[in-house]
Amino acid sequence: MSRRLSLIAWKEGKEVVRDKRALALMLLSVLAYPLLGALIAVLSSSQVINVAVKTCDQGPWVERLLHDIEEALKGGGVNYTILSCSANATTRIYDLIVTIPPGFNENASSLDKPVYISIVKAAGSPAADTAYNKLSGGLSAFTTDLARYRVRRLASLAGVKLEKPDNILAPLRILESLATPTGAPAPAGIEQKAWLARFLSMAIFFLVAPASTIIVDSIVGERERRTLEMLAASPATPSDILLGKLVTGVVIAVIASIIDLAGVAILTATLGIYYKGLTIDPLFAAFHSLQVFIAILVTCIFIELASVIAPSTRAASTTTSLVTAIAAAIFMSALFVDFTKLQPTASTIMQIIPYTHTVLAITAYVIGDKLGAAIHTIIAAAYIPAAELLALRLYNTERIIRSQ
Amino acid sequence: MQTPALTINNVVKKFSGKTIVDIKRLEIDDGEAYALIGPNGAGKTTTLRLIVGIYRPDNGTIRIYGERAGTTKAREKIAYLPEDAGVYPRLTGWEHINFYMRLYMDDPREAEEKAEEAAKIADLGKKLYDKASTYSKGMKRRLLLAIVLALQRPLTILDEPTSGLDVFTAVKIRRMIRSLHGKTTILLTSHNMLEVEQVAEKVGFLMNGRIIAEGEPRELTARYGAENLEEAFVKAVKESEKG
C-alpha cells in the first residue's frame, strides 16, 4: 500500500470509527435478529385466538366432532368455548365460530347423507387463519372416522369381510422424502434450516442499511462538505483516493461481520427455545458472516461508482439511495421467493444483481450444495474488483468538482 | 535564467461551448505575490483549477516550475486553498494538520516540524484538539490556511482567502499571507481590492476569462489615472469593452 493511500485510509478509518450514531445503529442489528426471531416464534404463539363452537344438536357423532375439534385446537394460545345454540356469538369476540346444526348426528349416522357444519371466520384476522388451519386438522380426522364407519357398515351389509377400510378410503399411498439438488437425501431438519436460511438472507439487510449510511457519508459527503477539491489538488492520485474509500468499506464490513456472528448466535439460541432441535452449524454462521462482508463491500463499491458517475451531488445521493433500495428489495424478497425457481428472463435479470448471488450462496450452502455456494460467493465477490476498476476508469475530478 | 513559477500559454477552457478562460500569456516569477482580480464569473476559480490540475485545458499549456500542470510532480509543488474548502467534521484540527503534512511530505520528521508550525499559525489554542465540526467558519478557514501556509510549497494558491469572514479574522489572515512574502510564490484571487493592494506585488485584471491588464498596483493606478486599484479596474474594464 502506498504511503498516501494508507494515509487516506487512516483518515477514512478515523472518520468511520468516530461516527458513533451510525455504529450504534449497526450494533442495534445484533438485537434485530433475535427480536425478529422472537416476533416470529414467540409473538405468533402468544397471540390469543378465540374459537366458539355452537352446538344445536346432540348425540355420539356430535360428541366425536367436539372431541376432534378440541384435540386440534389444544395449545397454541387458542381459547375454545362451547356455546348453546341460542347463544349470541359474534366475530367481535370470536375469531372463528363453528356451528353444529340440528340433524347433524342423524345425518352422520346415515350411510349416504351429507353432514353439515358452518364456520364463520373473522375477516382479515391472522388469528382466524391460524385457528382455521388448526381446526382443519380436527375436521379431517372426523371425516376419516366417519368415512371408516360408513365403509364398515356398507361392508357389513354386503357381507364382505373388511380388515382395513383405509385401503378403500385412501388406496393411494405416498412415500415422501426430501432430496438436495444433487439427489442425495436431505439431512434431517433441512426444512427448518432452509426457512432459517431465508430469514438470515433477509437479515443481511439489517446490516447493509446502516453500513451504507456510513459509506454514503464518507463518499458522497466528501463532495457535499467540499473537502474533495483540496485533496484532489494534493499529490494523492485518484486511485489513492478511491482505494482509500474502499478501506472505509472494509472497516465497516469487518465490524458488520462480527455483529452478524453475534446476531446469528443469539437468534439461534432464541429460536432454539421454541423450535427444539434447531441448531446452526458454526461453519454456516461463519459462511453467513462472509456473505455480510461481501454484501457490504459490494454496496461500498457501488455507492463509490454511483458517486463517481453521478452528474451532481444530489444525483449522487439519489443514486446511492437506489443502491440501498435494490439491496432492500433483494434481501427482503429472499424471505418469500425461491430465487432458484425463477423464470429464465427474471432469473437472468436477477443474476446481474450481486445481492442475488449472496442469497443463492446461502440457500445453496444450507441444502448442502457446497459447490453452488462457492460459485455464487465468488461471483458476488467478483463485483468488488470489477466495479472498483470501473470507478477508477470513470473517475473524473473535473466533473466531480464542477458538480459540487 | 530562473524557471518561472507559473507559465500559461494560450490556455482556453470551455464549458458547454462557452469560453470561460482564454488566457494568451501569464507568467509569474518565483517568489512573486500575484493577485488575479475580477468580478464573479470572470473565470478566476476556473483559472486556478486549471493551474492545480483539477481541470484540463481544452487548448494551450500550463507549466508549474517547468512541470506540466496536473502531474504528480507539478502537484507536489503546489499548496492550494479552494474558496469554499470544507473540513472533515469528525477529525480534530491537529489531525487535519497531520494528515495534510504527511500527504505532502515523505520525511516524517519534516512533516512533524511543519505540523507544529501549522498549529502555531492556526492559533486555535485548545480548540485545535476538538473535532472540526465544533469550529466556526473563521476557525475552519484559519485552520486550512495554516495548513496551506505551513506546507511551504514553492507555489501557494489561495482562492478568495478571506471571503465571507469577519473583519478581525480577515485582518489576521492577510497578516498570515504577508508573512509568506519571499518564502514562496503566491497566487491569489480576490474581490477585495484593499486586500490585493496590501498583499500583492503584481495584479492581473481578469474579465470574461481574459487578462485585460497586468502590472504592479501602483503602476496600474497610474496607467488608468485612477486613485486606487478599484477605480483602475473599472476603467480597465470600460477600455477593454470599447476596444
XYZ file of C-alpha atoms in Angstrom:
647
model
C 0.000 0.000 0.000
C 1.423 3.391 -0.943
C 2.136 5.944 1.779
C -0.574 8.306 0.534
C -3.146 5.537 0.180
C -2.503 4.312 3.720
C -2.750 7.906 4.943
C -6.135 8.413 3.271
C -7.208 5.019 4.646
C -6.148 6.165 8.142
C -8.225 9.331 7.752
C -11.243 7.351 6.486
C -10.921 4.807 9.303
C -10.871 7.561 11.940
C -13.947 9.204 10.445
C -15.830 5.893 10.424
C -14.910 4.808 13.924
C -15.968 8.213 15.276
C -19.389 8.066 13.615
C -20.909 6.824 16.875
C -24.534 7.200 15.817
C -24.190 5.082 12.687
C -22.125 2.486 14.528
C -24.765 2.301 17.254
C -27.359 1.722 14.547
C -25.281 -1.165 13.252
C -24.943 -2.598 16.738
C -28.708 -2.465 17.075
C -28.858 -5.003 14.241
C -27.453 -7.546 16.654
C -30.697 -7.104 18.579
C -32.818 -7.041 15.419
C -32.021 -10.678 14.654
C -33.300 -12.223 17.910
C -36.053 -9.629 18.095
C -37.369 -10.733 14.738
C -36.900 -14.342 15.756
C -38.911 -13.615 18.875
C -41.533 -11.832 16.797
C -41.942 -14.866 14.615
C -41.617 -17.595 17.220
C -42.858 -16.033 20.415
C -45.413 -13.454 19.334
C -47.140 -15.731 16.838
C -47.523 -18.382 19.508
C -48.598 -15.926 22.183
C -51.455 -14.337 20.229
C -54.850 -15.023 21.825
C -57.272 -16.821 19.495
C -60.920 -17.194 20.463
C -62.948 -20.018 18.955
C -66.618 -20.712 19.717
C -68.473 -23.932 18.903
C -72.252 -23.619 18.947
C -73.937 -26.970 19.356
C -77.521 -27.219 18.152
C -77.615 -30.997 18.210
C -76.680 -33.911 20.451
C -75.548 -37.479 20.011
C -72.376 -39.603 19.691
C -71.245 -38.039 16.384
C -71.593 -34.564 17.891
C -69.526 -35.721 20.868
C -66.965 -37.180 18.454
C -66.703 -33.969 16.455
C -66.345 -31.861 19.627
C -63.577 -34.167 20.786
C -61.709 -33.901 17.446
C -62.095 -30.118 17.418
C -60.846 -29.842 20.983
C -57.822 -32.022 20.221
C -56.999 -29.957 17.171
C -57.274 -26.611 18.933
C -55.424 -27.687 22.051
C -52.473 -25.386 22.960
C -51.038 -22.573 20.834
C -52.979 -19.887 22.656
C -56.465 -20.915 21.465
C -59.367 -20.253 23.814
C -62.031 -22.793 22.976
C -65.630 -22.233 24.155
C -68.699 -24.451 23.658
C -71.868 -22.424 23.449
C -75.543 -23.353 23.380
C -77.471 -22.992 20.166
C -79.242 -19.858 21.379
C -76.052 -18.074 22.462
C -75.164 -14.883 20.617
C -71.641 -15.288 19.211
C -70.102 -12.573 17.023
C -66.750 -12.136 15.282
C -66.115 -9.132 17.520
C -65.253 -11.605 20.293
C -64.553 -14.808 18.397
C -62.091 -15.247 15.546
C -63.845 -18.396 14.446
C -67.411 -19.567 15.106
C -68.258 -23.194 14.335
C -71.929 -24.181 14.378
C -73.112 -27.784 14.544
C -76.673 -27.583 13.189
C -79.698 -29.683 14.185
C -79.795 -33.055 12.417
C -76.010 -33.377 12.396
C -75.978 -36.610 14.386
C -78.816 -38.115 12.342
C -77.145 -37.363 9.017
C -73.771 -38.621 10.255
C -75.377 -41.882 11.376
C -76.861 -42.469 7.925
C -74.966 -44.088 5.065
C -75.300 -41.531 2.318
C -76.436 -38.183 3.739
C -74.002 -35.279 3.797
C -73.105 -33.790 7.145
C -73.049 -30.029 7.505
C -71.307 -27.641 9.830
C -70.933 -23.895 9.355
C -67.785 -21.901 10.041
C -67.705 -18.105 10.306
C -64.225 -16.534 10.095
C -63.395 -13.025 11.286
C -62.407 -11.185 8.109
C -58.808 -10.043 7.784
C -57.701 -11.670 11.019
C -54.435 -13.657 11.036
C -55.656 -15.222 14.300
C -58.733 -16.547 12.446
C -56.458 -18.021 9.758
C -54.329 -19.731 12.396
C -57.450 -21.113 14.131
C -58.897 -22.296 10.816
C -55.678 -24.129 9.922
C -55.656 -25.854 13.292
C -59.376 -26.698 13.042
C -58.872 -28.239 9.589
C -56.774 -30.976 11.188
C -59.623 -31.873 13.557
C -62.229 -31.818 10.801
C -60.046 -34.038 8.640
C -59.714 -36.565 11.482
C -63.511 -36.519 11.974
C -64.157 -37.006 8.218
C -61.828 -40.027 8.132
C -63.537 -41.571 11.176
C -66.976 -41.023 9.677
C -65.901 -42.460 6.316
C -64.398 -45.535 8.034
C -67.666 -46.055 9.918
C -69.701 -45.846 6.706
C -67.387 -48.209 4.772
C -67.516 -50.740 7.615
C -71.334 -50.552 7.693
C -71.561 -50.974 3.919
C -69.187 -53.939 4.045
C -71.257 -55.484 6.795
C -74.480 -55.003 4.791
C -72.797 -56.538 1.746
C -71.439 -59.440 3.792
C -67.861 -58.527 2.907
C -65.093 -59.033 5.433
C -63.101 -55.844 5.625
C -59.976 -55.611 7.763
C -58.592 -52.277 6.614
C -61.256 -49.777 5.451
C -58.441 -47.242 4.795
C -57.466 -49.271 1.706
C -60.824 -48.231 0.220
C -60.798 -44.709 1.572
C -57.214 -43.909 0.566
C -55.889 -46.536 -1.824
C -53.010 -44.339 -2.997
C -50.108 -44.291 -0.517
C -47.467 -41.622 -0.881
C -43.939 -42.102 0.364
C -42.463 -38.637 0.738
C -38.799 -37.778 1.129
C -36.606 -34.707 0.713
C -33.568 -34.548 -1.520
C -30.878 -31.954 -2.272
C -30.334 -30.753 -5.885
C -27.621 -33.386 -6.251
C -30.187 -36.117 -5.499
C -28.709 -37.031 -2.133
C -31.152 -37.438 0.769
C -31.605 -34.155 2.564
C -30.359 -34.149 6.143
C -32.865 -34.108 8.982
C -34.333 -30.713 9.872
C -33.500 -29.236 6.471
C -36.928 -27.617 6.132
C -36.418 -25.633 9.299
C -32.879 -24.770 8.308
C -33.969 -23.655 4.835
C -36.562 -21.405 6.418
C -33.920 -20.038 8.768
C -31.565 -19.505 5.819
C -34.242 -17.445 4.041
C -34.728 -15.433 7.190
C -30.989 -14.914 7.562
C -30.685 -13.862 3.904
C -33.272 -11.194 4.620
C -31.485 -10.224 7.839
C -28.351 -9.206 5.901
C -30.209 -6.028 5.025
C -30.291 -5.037 8.715
C -26.525 -4.662 8.441
C -26.300 -3.383 4.857
C -28.690 -0.483 5.593
C -26.732 1.203 8.431
C -23.416 0.320 6.781
C -24.467 2.062 3.577
C -25.351 5.184 5.602
C -21.752 5.374 6.828
C -20.344 4.666 3.376
C -22.558 7.302 1.725
C -21.445 9.808 4.356
C -17.812 9.026 3.584
C -18.038 9.009 -0.208
C -20.824 11.433 -1.127
C -20.064 13.504 1.987
C -16.627 14.333 0.547
C -18.438 16.132 -2.285
C -21.057 17.716 -0.028
C -18.556 19.036 2.522
C -16.238 20.312 -0.217
C -13.214 18.504 1.131
C -12.502 16.772 -2.159
C -11.041 19.764 -4.025
C -8.137 20.242 -1.630
C -7.484 16.500 -1.622
C -7.706 16.263 -5.423
C -5.180 19.088 -5.784
C -2.735 17.309 -3.459
C -0.173 14.781 -4.723
C -2.642 11.955 -3.872
C -3.712 10.163 -7.049
C -7.346 9.222 -7.920
C -6.524 5.603 -7.107
C -5.198 6.682 -3.671
C -8.484 8.499 -3.062
C -10.801 5.748 -4.361
C -8.920 2.842 -2.782
C -8.724 4.830 0.457
C -12.522 4.981 0.398
C -12.629 1.234 -0.113
C -10.843 0.905 3.206
C -13.901 2.535 4.797
C -15.933 -0.299 3.325
C -13.520 -2.925 4.653
C -13.605 -1.444 8.182
C -17.421 -1.347 8.140
C -17.668 -4.819 6.609
C -15.414 -6.314 9.307
C -17.461 -4.662 12.085
C -20.711 -5.815 10.443
C -19.433 -9.391 10.060
C -18.602 -9.585 13.763
C -22.018 -8.161 14.635
C -23.594 -10.711 12.298
C -21.821 -13.618 14.002
C -23.145 -12.438 17.362
C -26.622 -11.871 15.871
C -26.802 -15.358 14.339
C -25.675 -16.934 17.636
C -28.315 -15.031 19.640
C -31.011 -15.770 17.067
C -30.230 -19.478 17.147
C -30.344 -19.515 20.924
C -33.692 -17.656 20.904
C -35.304 -19.847 18.272
C -33.853 -22.985 19.848
C -36.107 -22.386 22.859
C -39.236 -22.618 20.686
C -38.121 -24.980 17.945
C -36.481 -27.886 19.717
C -33.538 -29.338 17.872
C -32.952 -26.236 15.738
C -29.239 -25.527 15.737
C -26.903 -23.641 13.440
C -23.655 -25.139 12.350
C -20.797 -22.768 13.373
C -19.465 -23.126 9.833
C -22.755 -21.822 8.461
C -22.585 -18.870 10.872
C -19.080 -18.112 9.545
C -20.282 -18.501 5.958
C -23.181 -16.116 6.634
C -20.739 -13.668 8.156
C -18.618 -13.874 4.999
C -21.713 -13.082 2.911
C -22.347 -9.998 5.062
C -18.732 -8.915 4.488
C -19.056 -9.319 0.712
C -22.512 -7.669 0.531
C -21.250 -4.591 2.400
C -18.115 -4.273 0.292
C -20.231 -4.621 -2.855
C -22.528 -1.881 -1.508
C -19.496 0.313 -0.799
C -18.120 -0.141 -4.307
C -21.463 0.519 -5.975
C -22.003 3.652 -3.904
C -18.493 4.770 -4.890
C -19.234 4.033 -8.534
C -22.563 5.876 -8.347
C -20.830 8.850 -6.766
C -18.148 8.876 -9.459
C -20.572 8.813 -12.389
C -23.340 10.987 -10.925
C -23.530 14.377 -12.664
C -24.261 16.254 -9.424
C -24.030 15.862 -5.663
C -27.814 15.488 -5.469
C -27.766 12.860 -8.211
C -25.018 11.057 -6.295
C -27.208 10.961 -3.168
C -30.220 9.765 -5.173
C -28.237 7.069 -6.984
C -26.714 5.782 -3.765
C -30.224 5.572 -2.269
C -31.135 3.443 -5.257
C -28.293 1.024 -4.454
C -29.645 0.638 -0.907
C -33.221 0.233 -2.224
C -32.128 -2.572 -4.567
C -30.366 -4.303 -1.665
C -33.562 -3.972 0.415
C -35.731 -5.392 -2.386
C -33.472 -8.404 -2.980
C -32.868 -9.312 0.660
C -36.487 -8.790 1.714
C -37.871 -10.841 -1.191
C -35.472 -13.672 -0.244
C -37.887 -14.462 2.582
C -40.764 -15.197 0.199
C -39.207 -16.023 -3.173
C -37.186 -19.090 -4.131
C -34.530 -17.467 -6.334
C -33.591 -20.838 -7.815
C -37.083 -21.274 -9.287
C -37.431 -18.047 -11.223
C -38.359 -17.978 -14.923
C -35.299 -17.667 -17.216
C -35.876 -13.962 -18.060
C -36.446 -12.958 -14.449
C -33.572 -15.159 -13.339
C -31.163 -13.576 -15.869
C -32.084 -10.083 -14.714
C -31.740 -11.067 -11.071
C -28.346 -12.706 -11.666
C -26.963 -9.329 -12.771
C -27.513 -8.047 -9.252
C -24.713 -9.144 -6.906
C -27.033 -9.439 -3.893
C -28.931 -12.242 -5.689
C -25.738 -14.296 -5.553
C -25.450 -13.638 -1.821
C -28.950 -15.096 -1.316
C -28.254 -18.011 -3.680
C -24.975 -18.784 -1.917
C -26.728 -19.007 1.446
C -29.551 -21.151 0.014
C -27.059 -23.488 -1.687
C -24.986 -23.834 1.477
C -27.990 -24.810 3.598
C -29.172 -27.553 1.239
C -25.660 -28.980 1.154
C -24.683 -27.715 -2.315
C -21.206 -26.529 -1.300
C -20.010 -26.072 -4.893
C -23.005 -23.856 -5.734
C -22.391 -21.873 -2.538
C -18.751 -21.339 -3.512
C -19.599 -20.323 -7.087
C -22.216 -17.749 -6.006
C -19.844 -16.389 -3.346
C -17.098 -15.942 -5.947
C -19.492 -14.228 -8.377
C -20.709 -11.805 -5.679
C -17.125 -11.064 -4.626
C -16.010 -10.579 -8.241
C -18.164 -7.447 -8.431
C -15.788 -5.753 -5.972
C -12.642 -5.531 -8.155
C -14.734 -5.145 -11.325
C -16.684 -2.149 -10.009
C -13.557 -0.623 -8.438
C -11.711 -0.804 -11.752
C -14.711 0.757 -13.491
C -14.864 3.525 -10.868
C -11.150 4.221 -11.378
C -11.653 4.365 -15.119
C -14.640 6.689 -14.906
C -13.206 8.898 -12.153
C -13.107 12.429 -13.476
C -12.061 15.084 -10.959
C -13.189 17.902 -13.259
C -16.752 16.594 -13.485
C -16.985 15.889 -9.753
C -15.615 19.271 -8.659
C -17.752 21.150 -11.201
C -20.885 19.435 -9.931
C -20.288 20.416 -6.293
C 17.634 32.295 -16.203
C 15.373 31.118 -13.376
C 12.366 28.923 -14.297
C 9.140 30.873 -13.761
C 6.845 29.590 -11.009
C 3.934 29.557 -13.441
C 3.679 29.846 -17.194
C 0.362 29.849 -19.032
C 0.382 29.856 -22.835
C -2.753 30.204 -24.996
C -4.957 28.374 -22.491
C -8.619 28.010 -23.386
C -11.267 26.319 -21.250
C -14.860 25.966 -22.379
C -17.891 24.594 -20.564
C -20.895 23.613 -22.701
C -19.391 25.500 -25.642
C -18.970 28.732 -23.668
C -15.456 30.066 -23.240
C -14.745 30.534 -19.541
C -10.990 31.070 -19.687
C -8.956 32.383 -22.609
C -5.513 33.456 -21.390
C -2.911 34.162 -24.055
C 0.030 34.506 -21.681
C 0.593 34.690 -17.961
C 3.903 34.314 -16.229
C 4.572 34.546 -12.517
C 8.150 34.742 -11.304
C 9.489 32.677 -8.461
C 8.824 34.367 -5.114
C 6.306 36.847 -6.556
C 2.929 37.613 -4.929
C 0.384 37.820 -7.750
C -3.325 38.560 -7.469
C -5.977 37.823 -10.056
C -8.898 40.135 -9.608
C -12.227 40.246 -11.314
C -15.959 40.129 -10.712
C -17.994 36.956 -10.116
C -17.942 34.729 -13.184
C -14.751 36.314 -14.565
C -13.064 32.900 -14.573
C -10.814 33.272 -11.516
C -11.643 29.925 -9.861
C -11.579 28.089 -13.200
C -8.116 29.525 -13.883
C -6.863 28.319 -10.505
C -8.393 24.871 -11.017
C -6.619 24.667 -14.375
C -3.326 25.565 -12.707
C -3.664 22.956 -9.927
C -4.656 20.327 -12.490
C -8.229 19.682 -11.381
C -9.445 20.928 -14.781
C -7.715 20.146 -18.052
C -7.377 22.933 -20.616
C -9.079 22.413 -23.989
C -6.114 24.139 -25.547
C -2.724 25.517 -24.539
C -0.171 24.653 -21.889
C 0.308 25.345 -18.197
C 3.637 24.714 -16.507
C 4.486 24.885 -12.824
C 8.232 25.300 -12.357
C 8.574 23.651 -15.755
C 6.312 20.697 -14.912
C 3.072 20.129 -16.813
C 0.037 21.053 -14.676
C -1.845 18.067 -13.243
C 1.154 15.750 -12.979
C 2.159 14.484 -9.536
C 5.440 16.427 -9.801
C 3.538 19.647 -10.503
C 1.013 18.994 -7.722
C 3.798 18.374 -5.235
C 4.961 21.953 -5.870
C 1.555 23.496 -5.113
C -0.321 24.213 -1.896
C -3.904 25.116 -2.788
C -6.738 26.532 -0.712
C -10.065 26.426 -2.590
C -12.660 29.129 -1.946
C -15.225 27.103 -0.014
C -12.937 24.317 1.183
C -14.532 22.187 3.872
C -13.189 20.180 6.771
C -13.674 16.586 7.920
C -16.157 17.015 10.772
C -15.009 14.065 12.846
C -11.274 14.833 12.658
C -9.670 17.328 15.041
C -7.781 20.366 13.809
C -4.497 18.707 14.774
C -5.426 15.587 12.802
C -6.208 17.732 9.755
C -2.770 19.321 10.032
C -1.015 15.968 10.389
C -2.996 14.448 7.543
C -2.019 17.121 5.023
C 1.602 17.419 6.181
C 2.113 13.672 5.802
C 0.267 13.693 2.477
C 2.830 16.120 1.034
C 5.990 15.157 2.912
C 7.887 11.889 2.728
C 10.075 12.620 5.732
C 8.079 12.069 8.969
C 10.370 14.425 10.918
C 9.835 17.216 8.410
C 6.064 16.567 8.499
C 6.124 16.797 12.292
C 8.041 20.085 12.275
C 5.703 21.619 9.711
C 2.693 20.372 11.680
C 3.941 22.241 14.766
C 4.382 25.316 12.599
C 0.862 24.992 11.181
C -0.553 24.655 14.700
C 1.181 27.915 15.661
C -0.108 29.715 12.561
C -3.675 28.460 13.090
C -3.570 29.779 16.657
C -6.636 27.815 17.709
C -5.482 27.128 21.279
C -7.064 24.092 22.894
C -9.728 24.015 20.161
C -7.077 22.504 17.893
C -7.734 19.167 19.604
C -11.519 19.376 19.252
C -13.431 17.917 16.338
C -13.624 20.301 13.374
C -17.434 20.073 13.443
C -17.317 22.346 16.503
C -15.382 25.112 14.665
C -16.785 28.404 13.425
C -16.402 29.327 9.740
C -13.460 31.600 10.591
C -11.722 28.902 12.624
C -12.087 26.398 9.785
C -10.631 28.900 7.329
C -7.735 29.688 9.661
C -7.012 26.005 10.098
C -6.959 25.299 6.352
C -4.963 28.419 5.582
C -2.436 27.489 8.279
C -2.083 24.060 6.653
C -1.539 25.571 3.203
C 0.971 28.109 4.512
C 2.914 25.618 6.627
C 3.208 23.229 3.691
C 5.649 25.805 2.249
C 5.322 24.610 -1.291
C 7.101 26.636 -3.983
C 3.683 27.874 -5.237
C 0.874 28.779 -2.838
C -2.531 29.308 -4.427
C -5.334 30.925 -2.438
C -8.831 31.316 -3.847
C -10.657 34.178 -2.113
C -8.822 33.548 1.174
C -10.885 35.986 3.254
C -14.264 35.679 1.540
C -17.185 35.585 3.983
C -15.036 36.167 7.057
C -15.409 38.851 9.722
C -13.027 41.827 9.726
C -10.857 40.555 12.576
C -10.318 37.122 11.039
C -9.705 38.685 7.615
C -7.026 41.010 9.045
C -5.380 38.053 10.767
C -5.405 36.018 7.576
C -3.947 38.872 5.488
C -1.150 39.170 8.013
C -0.545 35.434 7.652
C -0.354 35.748 3.853
C 2.033 38.715 4.047
C 4.317 36.668 6.272
C 4.846 34.364 3.293
C 6.436 37.055 1.128
C 9.821 35.929 -0.134
C 9.324 32.388 1.148
C 7.007 31.155 -1.619
C 5.308 32.306 -4.798
C 1.747 33.392 -4.044
C -1.153 33.405 -6.457
C -4.430 34.569 -5.032
C -7.812 35.674 -6.260
C -9.977 38.246 -4.582
C -12.863 40.655 -4.980
C -11.385 42.785 -2.277
C -9.159 45.464 -3.840
C -7.886 46.652 -0.441
C -6.738 43.131 0.295
C -4.981 42.913 -3.059
C -3.201 46.248 -2.542
C -1.958 45.018 0.839
C -0.870 41.572 -0.251
C 0.059 41.512 -3.953
C 3.147 42.766 -5.730
C 1.620 42.210 -9.132
C -2.009 42.202 -10.235
C -3.882 40.789 -13.232
C -7.359 42.105 -14.112
C -9.498 39.195 -15.287
C -12.683 39.818 -17.256
C -14.685 37.221 -19.203
C -11.811 34.772 -18.848
C -9.219 37.144 -20.347
C -6.479 39.129 -18.646
C -7.240 42.672 -19.729
C -4.432 44.380 -17.825
C -1.452 43.403 -15.711
C 1.140 45.190 -13.600
C 2.124 46.389 -10.147
C -0.765 48.000 -8.216
C 0.835 51.462 -8.313
C 1.678 51.102 -11.983
C -1.916 50.105 -12.818
C -3.466 53.007 -10.900
C -1.055 55.358 -12.713
C -1.754 53.799 -16.119
C -5.512 54.372 -15.777
C -5.193 57.703 -13.968
C -7.089 56.201 -11.032
C -6.951 56.917 -7.321
C -6.956 53.294 -6.335
C -6.975 49.773 -7.737
C -10.750 49.566 -7.692
C -11.086 52.594 -9.937
C -8.281 51.321 -12.169
C -10.155 48.031 -12.579
C -13.399 49.785 -13.578
C -11.530 51.912 -16.130
C -9.669 48.896 -17.496
C -12.977 47.062 -17.989
C -14.514 50.054 -19.819
C -11.449 50.383 -22.010
C -11.454 46.708 -22.908
C -15.178 46.887 -23.784
C -14.503 49.805 -26.136
C -11.614 48.304 -27.917
